[in-house]
mmCIF file of C-alpha atoms and ligand atoms in Angstrom:
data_model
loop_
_atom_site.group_PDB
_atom_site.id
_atom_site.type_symbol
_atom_site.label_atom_id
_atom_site.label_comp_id
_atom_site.label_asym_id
_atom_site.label_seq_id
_atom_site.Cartn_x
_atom_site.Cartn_y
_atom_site.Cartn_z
ATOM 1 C CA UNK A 1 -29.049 33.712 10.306
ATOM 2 C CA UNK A 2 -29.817 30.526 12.576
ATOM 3 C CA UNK A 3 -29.268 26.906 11.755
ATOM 4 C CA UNK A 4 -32.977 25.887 11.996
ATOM 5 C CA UNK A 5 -33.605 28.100 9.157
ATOM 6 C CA UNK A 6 -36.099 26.291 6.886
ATOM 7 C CA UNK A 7 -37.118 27.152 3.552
ATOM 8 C CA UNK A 8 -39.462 25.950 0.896
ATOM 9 C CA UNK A 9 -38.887 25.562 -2.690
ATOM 10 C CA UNK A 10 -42.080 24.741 -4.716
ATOM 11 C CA UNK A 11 -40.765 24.547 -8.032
ATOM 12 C CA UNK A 12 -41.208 21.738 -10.696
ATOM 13 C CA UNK A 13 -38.343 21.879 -12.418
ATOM 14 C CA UNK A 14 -35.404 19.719 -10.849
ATOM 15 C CA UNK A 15 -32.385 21.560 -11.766
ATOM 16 C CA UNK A 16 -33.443 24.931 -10.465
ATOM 17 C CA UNK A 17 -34.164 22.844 -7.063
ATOM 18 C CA UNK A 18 -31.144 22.075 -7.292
ATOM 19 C CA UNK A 19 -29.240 24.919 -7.691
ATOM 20 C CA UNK A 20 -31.589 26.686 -5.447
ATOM 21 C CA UNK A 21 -30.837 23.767 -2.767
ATOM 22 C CA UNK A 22 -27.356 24.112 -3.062
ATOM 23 C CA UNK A 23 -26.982 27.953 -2.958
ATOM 24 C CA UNK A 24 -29.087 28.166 0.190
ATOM 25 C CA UNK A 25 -27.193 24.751 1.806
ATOM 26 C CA UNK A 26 -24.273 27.400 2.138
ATOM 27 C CA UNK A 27 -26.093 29.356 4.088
ATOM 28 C CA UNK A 28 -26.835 26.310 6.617
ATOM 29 C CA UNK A 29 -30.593 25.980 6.324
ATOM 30 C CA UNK A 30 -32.636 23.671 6.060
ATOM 31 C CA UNK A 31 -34.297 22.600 2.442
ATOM 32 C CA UNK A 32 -37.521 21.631 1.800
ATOM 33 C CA UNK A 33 -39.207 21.178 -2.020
ATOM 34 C CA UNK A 34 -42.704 20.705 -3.640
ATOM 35 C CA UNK A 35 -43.124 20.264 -6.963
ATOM 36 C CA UNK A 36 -47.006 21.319 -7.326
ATOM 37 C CA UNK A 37 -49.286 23.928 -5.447
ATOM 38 C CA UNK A 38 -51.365 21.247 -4.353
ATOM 39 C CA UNK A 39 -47.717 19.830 -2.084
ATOM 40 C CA UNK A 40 -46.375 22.893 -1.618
ATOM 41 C CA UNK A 41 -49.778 23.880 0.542
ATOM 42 C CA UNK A 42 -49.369 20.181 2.382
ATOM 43 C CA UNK A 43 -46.071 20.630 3.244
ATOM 44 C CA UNK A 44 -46.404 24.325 4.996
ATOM 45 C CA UNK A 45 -49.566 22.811 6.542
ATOM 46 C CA UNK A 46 -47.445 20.130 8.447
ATOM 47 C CA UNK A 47 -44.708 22.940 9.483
ATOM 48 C CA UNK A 48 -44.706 26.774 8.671
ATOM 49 C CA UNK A 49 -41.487 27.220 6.636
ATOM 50 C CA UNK A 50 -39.302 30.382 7.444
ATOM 51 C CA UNK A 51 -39.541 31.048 3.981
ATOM 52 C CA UNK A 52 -40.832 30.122 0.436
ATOM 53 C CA UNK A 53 -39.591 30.200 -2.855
ATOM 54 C CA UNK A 54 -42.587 30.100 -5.319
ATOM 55 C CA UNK A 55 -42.045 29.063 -8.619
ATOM 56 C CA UNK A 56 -44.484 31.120 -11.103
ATOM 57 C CA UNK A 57 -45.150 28.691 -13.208
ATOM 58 C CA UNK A 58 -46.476 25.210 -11.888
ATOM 59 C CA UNK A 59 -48.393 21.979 -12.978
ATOM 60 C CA UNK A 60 -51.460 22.129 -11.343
ATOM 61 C CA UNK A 61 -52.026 26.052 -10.921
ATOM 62 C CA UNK A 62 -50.242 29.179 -11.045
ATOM 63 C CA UNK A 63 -47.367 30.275 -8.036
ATOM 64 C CA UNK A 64 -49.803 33.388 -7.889
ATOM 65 C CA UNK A 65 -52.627 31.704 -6.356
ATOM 66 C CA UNK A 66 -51.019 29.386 -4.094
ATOM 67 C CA UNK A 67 -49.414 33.059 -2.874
ATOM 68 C CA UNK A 68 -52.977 34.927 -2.726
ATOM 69 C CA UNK A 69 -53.874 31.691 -1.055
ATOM 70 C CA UNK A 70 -50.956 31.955 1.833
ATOM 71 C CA UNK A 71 -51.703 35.746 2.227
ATOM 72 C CA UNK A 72 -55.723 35.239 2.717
ATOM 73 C CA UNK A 73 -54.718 32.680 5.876
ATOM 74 C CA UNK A 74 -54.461 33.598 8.980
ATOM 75 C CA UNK A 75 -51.295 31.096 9.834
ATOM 76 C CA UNK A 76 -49.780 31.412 7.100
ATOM 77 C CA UNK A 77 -49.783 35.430 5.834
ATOM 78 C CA UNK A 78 -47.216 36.455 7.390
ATOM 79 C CA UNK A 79 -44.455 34.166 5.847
ATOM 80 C CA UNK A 80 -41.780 35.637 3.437
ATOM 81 C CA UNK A 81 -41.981 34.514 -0.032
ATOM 82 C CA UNK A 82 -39.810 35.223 -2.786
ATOM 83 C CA UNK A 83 -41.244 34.564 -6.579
ATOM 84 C CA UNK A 84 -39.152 32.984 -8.662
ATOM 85 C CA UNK A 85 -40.409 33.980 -11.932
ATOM 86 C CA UNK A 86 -39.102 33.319 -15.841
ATOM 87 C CA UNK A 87 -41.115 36.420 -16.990
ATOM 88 C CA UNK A 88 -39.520 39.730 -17.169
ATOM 89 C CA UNK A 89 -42.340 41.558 -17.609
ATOM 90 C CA UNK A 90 -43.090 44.066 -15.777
ATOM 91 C CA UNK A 91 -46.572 43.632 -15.447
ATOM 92 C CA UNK A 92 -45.808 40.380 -13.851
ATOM 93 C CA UNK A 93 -44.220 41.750 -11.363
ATOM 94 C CA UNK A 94 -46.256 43.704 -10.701
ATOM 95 C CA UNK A 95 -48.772 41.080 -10.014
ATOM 96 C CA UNK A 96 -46.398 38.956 -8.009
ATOM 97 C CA UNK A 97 -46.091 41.923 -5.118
ATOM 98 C CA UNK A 98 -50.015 43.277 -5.533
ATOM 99 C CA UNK A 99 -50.982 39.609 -4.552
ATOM 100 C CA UNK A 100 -48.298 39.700 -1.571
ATOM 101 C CA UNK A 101 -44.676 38.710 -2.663
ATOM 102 C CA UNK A 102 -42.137 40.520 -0.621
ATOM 103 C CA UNK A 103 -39.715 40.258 -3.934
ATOM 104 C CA UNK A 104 -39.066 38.412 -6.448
ATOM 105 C CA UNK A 105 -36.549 36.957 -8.524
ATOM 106 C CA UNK A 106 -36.041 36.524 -12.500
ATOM 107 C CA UNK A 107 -34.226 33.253 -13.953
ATOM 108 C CA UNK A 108 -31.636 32.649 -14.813
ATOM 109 C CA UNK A 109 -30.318 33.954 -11.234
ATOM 110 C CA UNK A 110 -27.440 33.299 -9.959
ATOM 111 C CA UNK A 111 -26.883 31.549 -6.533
ATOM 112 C CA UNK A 112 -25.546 34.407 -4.762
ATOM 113 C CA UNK A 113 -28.004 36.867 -5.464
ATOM 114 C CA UNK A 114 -30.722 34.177 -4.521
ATOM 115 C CA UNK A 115 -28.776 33.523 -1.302
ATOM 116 C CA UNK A 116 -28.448 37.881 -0.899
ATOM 117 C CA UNK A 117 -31.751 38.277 -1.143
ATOM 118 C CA UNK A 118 -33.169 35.675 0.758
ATOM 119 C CA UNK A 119 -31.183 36.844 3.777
ATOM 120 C CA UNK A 120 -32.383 40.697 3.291
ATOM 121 C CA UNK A 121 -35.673 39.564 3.256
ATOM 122 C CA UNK A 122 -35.301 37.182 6.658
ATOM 123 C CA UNK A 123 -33.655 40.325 8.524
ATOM 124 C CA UNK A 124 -36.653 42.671 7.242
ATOM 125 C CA UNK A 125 -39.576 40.296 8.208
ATOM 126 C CA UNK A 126 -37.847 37.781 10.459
ATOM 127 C CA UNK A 127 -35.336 39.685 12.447
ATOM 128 C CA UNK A 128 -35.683 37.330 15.364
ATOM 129 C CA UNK A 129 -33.951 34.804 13.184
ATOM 130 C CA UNK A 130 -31.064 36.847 13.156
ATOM 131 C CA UNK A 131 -28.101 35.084 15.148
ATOM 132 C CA UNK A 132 -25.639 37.172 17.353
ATOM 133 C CA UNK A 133 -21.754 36.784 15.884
ATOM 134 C CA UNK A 134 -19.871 34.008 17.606
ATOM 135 C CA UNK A 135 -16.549 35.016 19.211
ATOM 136 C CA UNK A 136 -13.600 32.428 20.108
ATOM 137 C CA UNK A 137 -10.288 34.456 21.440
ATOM 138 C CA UNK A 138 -9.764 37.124 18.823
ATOM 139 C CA UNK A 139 -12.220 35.773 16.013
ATOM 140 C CA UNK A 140 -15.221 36.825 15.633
ATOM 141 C CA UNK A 141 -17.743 35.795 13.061
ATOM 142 C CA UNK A 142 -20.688 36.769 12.064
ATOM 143 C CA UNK A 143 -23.200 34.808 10.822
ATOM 144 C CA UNK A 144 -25.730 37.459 8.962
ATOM 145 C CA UNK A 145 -23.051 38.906 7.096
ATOM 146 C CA UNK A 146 -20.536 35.896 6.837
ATOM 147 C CA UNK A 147 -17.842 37.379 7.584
ATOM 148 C CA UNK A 148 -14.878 36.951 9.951
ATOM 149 C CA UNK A 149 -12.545 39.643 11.773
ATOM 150 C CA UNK A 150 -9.525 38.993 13.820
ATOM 151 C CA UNK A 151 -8.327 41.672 16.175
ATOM 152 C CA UNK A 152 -11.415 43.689 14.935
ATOM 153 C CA UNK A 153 -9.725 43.616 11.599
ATOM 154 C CA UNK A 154 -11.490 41.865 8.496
ATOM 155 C CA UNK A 155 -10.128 39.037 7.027
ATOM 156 C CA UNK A 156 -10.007 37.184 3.515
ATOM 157 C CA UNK A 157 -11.730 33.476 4.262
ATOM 158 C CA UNK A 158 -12.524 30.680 1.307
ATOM 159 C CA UNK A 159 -16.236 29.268 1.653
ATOM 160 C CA UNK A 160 -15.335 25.890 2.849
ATOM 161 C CA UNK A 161 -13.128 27.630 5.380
ATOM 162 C CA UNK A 162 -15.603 29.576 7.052
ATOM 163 C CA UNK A 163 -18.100 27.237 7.206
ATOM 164 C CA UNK A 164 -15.173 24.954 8.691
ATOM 165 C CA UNK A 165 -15.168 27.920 11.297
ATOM 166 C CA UNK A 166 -18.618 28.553 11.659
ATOM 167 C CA UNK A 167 -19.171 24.716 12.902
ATOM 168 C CA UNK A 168 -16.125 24.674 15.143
ATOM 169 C CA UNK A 169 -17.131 27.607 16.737
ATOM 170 C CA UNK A 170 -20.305 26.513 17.210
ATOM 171 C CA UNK A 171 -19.094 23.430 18.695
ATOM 172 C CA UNK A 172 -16.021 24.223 20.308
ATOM 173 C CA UNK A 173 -13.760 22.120 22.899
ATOM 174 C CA UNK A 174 -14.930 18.976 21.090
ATOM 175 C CA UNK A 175 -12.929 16.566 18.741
ATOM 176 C CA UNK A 176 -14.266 15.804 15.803
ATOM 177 C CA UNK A 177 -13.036 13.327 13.308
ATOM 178 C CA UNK A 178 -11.972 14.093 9.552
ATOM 179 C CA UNK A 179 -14.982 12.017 8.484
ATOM 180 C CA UNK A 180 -17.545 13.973 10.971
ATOM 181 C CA UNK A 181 -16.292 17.537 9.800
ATOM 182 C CA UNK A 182 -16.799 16.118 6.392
ATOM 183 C CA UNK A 183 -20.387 14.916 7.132
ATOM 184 C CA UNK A 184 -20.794 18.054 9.391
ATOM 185 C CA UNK A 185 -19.388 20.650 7.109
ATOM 186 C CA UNK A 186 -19.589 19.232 3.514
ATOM 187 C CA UNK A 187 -22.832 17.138 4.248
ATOM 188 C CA UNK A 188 -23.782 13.906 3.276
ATOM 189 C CA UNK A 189 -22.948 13.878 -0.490
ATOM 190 C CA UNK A 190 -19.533 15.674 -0.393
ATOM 191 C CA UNK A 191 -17.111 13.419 -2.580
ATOM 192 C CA UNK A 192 -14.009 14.310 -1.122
ATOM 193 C CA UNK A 193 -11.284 12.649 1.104
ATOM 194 C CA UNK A 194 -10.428 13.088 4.762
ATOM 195 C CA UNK A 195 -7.764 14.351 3.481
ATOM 196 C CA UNK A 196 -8.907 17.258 2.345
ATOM 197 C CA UNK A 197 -10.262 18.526 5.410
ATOM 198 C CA UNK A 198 -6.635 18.916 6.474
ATOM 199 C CA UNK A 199 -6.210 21.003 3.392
ATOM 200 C CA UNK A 200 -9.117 23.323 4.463
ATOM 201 C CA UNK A 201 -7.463 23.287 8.274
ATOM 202 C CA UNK A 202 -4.435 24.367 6.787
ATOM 203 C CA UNK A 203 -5.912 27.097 4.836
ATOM 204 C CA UNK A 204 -7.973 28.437 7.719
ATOM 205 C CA UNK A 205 -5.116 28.866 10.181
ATOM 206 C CA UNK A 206 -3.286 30.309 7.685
ATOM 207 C CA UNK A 207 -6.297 32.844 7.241
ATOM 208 C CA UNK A 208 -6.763 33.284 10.382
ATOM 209 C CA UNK A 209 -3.118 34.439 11.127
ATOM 210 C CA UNK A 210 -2.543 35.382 14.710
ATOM 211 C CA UNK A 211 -5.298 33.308 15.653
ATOM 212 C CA UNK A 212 -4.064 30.005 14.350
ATOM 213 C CA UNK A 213 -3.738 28.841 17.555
ATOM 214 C CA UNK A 214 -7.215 28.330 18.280
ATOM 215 C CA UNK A 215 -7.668 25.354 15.647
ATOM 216 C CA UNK A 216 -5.923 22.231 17.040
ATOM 217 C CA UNK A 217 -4.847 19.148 15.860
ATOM 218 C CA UNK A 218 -5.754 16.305 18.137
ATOM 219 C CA UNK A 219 -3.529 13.276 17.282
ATOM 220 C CA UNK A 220 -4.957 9.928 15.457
ATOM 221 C CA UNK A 221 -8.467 11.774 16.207
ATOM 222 C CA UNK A 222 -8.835 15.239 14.720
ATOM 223 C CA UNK A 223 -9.214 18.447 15.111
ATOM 224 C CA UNK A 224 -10.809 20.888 17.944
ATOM 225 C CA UNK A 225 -11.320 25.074 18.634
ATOM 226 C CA UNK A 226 -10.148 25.642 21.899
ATOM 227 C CA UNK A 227 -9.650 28.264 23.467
ATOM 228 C CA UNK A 228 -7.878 27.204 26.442
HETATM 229 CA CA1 CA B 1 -42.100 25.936 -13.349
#
């Protein structure tokens, strides 16, 4: 999926914005949250998220009719929305897709499934969003299904690694700094040295075997992909 992904949680309780911000943060979008209907509908009114997460359960009225709400306007209809819903009934449910949820998940839910099911949903109703794999040498990765082949062949790649990958491909025959790959990478809030971006470095060449190569260490300044 693209960078510019952005997605809207409206959900009043902070933790699950929080573990819903950081499960989709490793996909690389973009995180937006409301905490009532009432900002939720603001918010998409000021720029049409690529997808909403829609608590059931809010202050000021239900997740259901801020949904019926998006589905009976024109601008808005058409955007994805998962429910996130504490009721396992099935007559909820039920409700949640006859009043226009694409799906729906039940709490507790766990970060990856979130994260699976988000992107499933994007390539149904948003396949334009979809972003062609990126390809340095003999790596290629690919963004929509996160994973990374050398030689054609599949390989085994950490989390931090890839997404170590994903930006240096992206960005590639330019230096960055230990403390911009952190910032880059890890984002604002990571709490870890420069120094462990040279762990990560070491574990992705070592991942990426044959390929090592391609990741170089730029003296008193950083580290590059180059392909040259
Ligand atoms: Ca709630």
């Amino acid at each position: 999926m693209a960078d510019n992904i952005t997605v809207l949680v409206v959900e009043d309780e902070p933790a699950i914005v929080e573990l819903v911000t950081y499960s989709l943060r490793e996909a690389g979008w973009e995180i937006r949250s409301a905490e009532t209907a009432g900002a939720a509908w603001d918010s998409i009114s000021r720029g049409k998220p690529d997808l909403v997460l829609l608590d059931w359960m809010l202050p000021d009225q239900s997740g259901l009719r801020l949904l019926s709400r998006l589905r009976a306007d024109r601008d808005f209809q058409d955007i994805p929305v998962i429910m996130l819903t504490a009721k396992s009934m099935e007559e909820d449910k039920i409700a949640g897709l006859n009043n226009g949820a694409d799906d729906y998940v039940t709490k507790p839910f766990s970060p990856r499934e979130l994260l699976a099911r988000s992107r499933a949903l994007l390539r149904r109703k948003s396949p334009h969003l979809a972003e062609a794999p990126l390809r340095a040498g003999t790596v290629t990765l690919d963004p929509n299904s996160c994973t990374v082949a050398v030689e054609g062949q599949q390989i085994e790649i950490g989390n931090a690694e890839y997404k170590l990958l994903k930006y240096l491909m992206a960005h590639r025959e330019r230096v960055f700094s230990r403390a911009q790959l952190l910032d880059k990478v890890w984002g604002d809030h990571a709490v870890i040295e420069e120094r462990t971006v040279d762990v990560h470095v070491l574990r992705l060449r070592k991942a990426l075997k044959s390929a090592d190569g391609l990741i170089r260490t730029v003296r008193s300044v950083g580290y590059m992909l180059s392909e040259k």
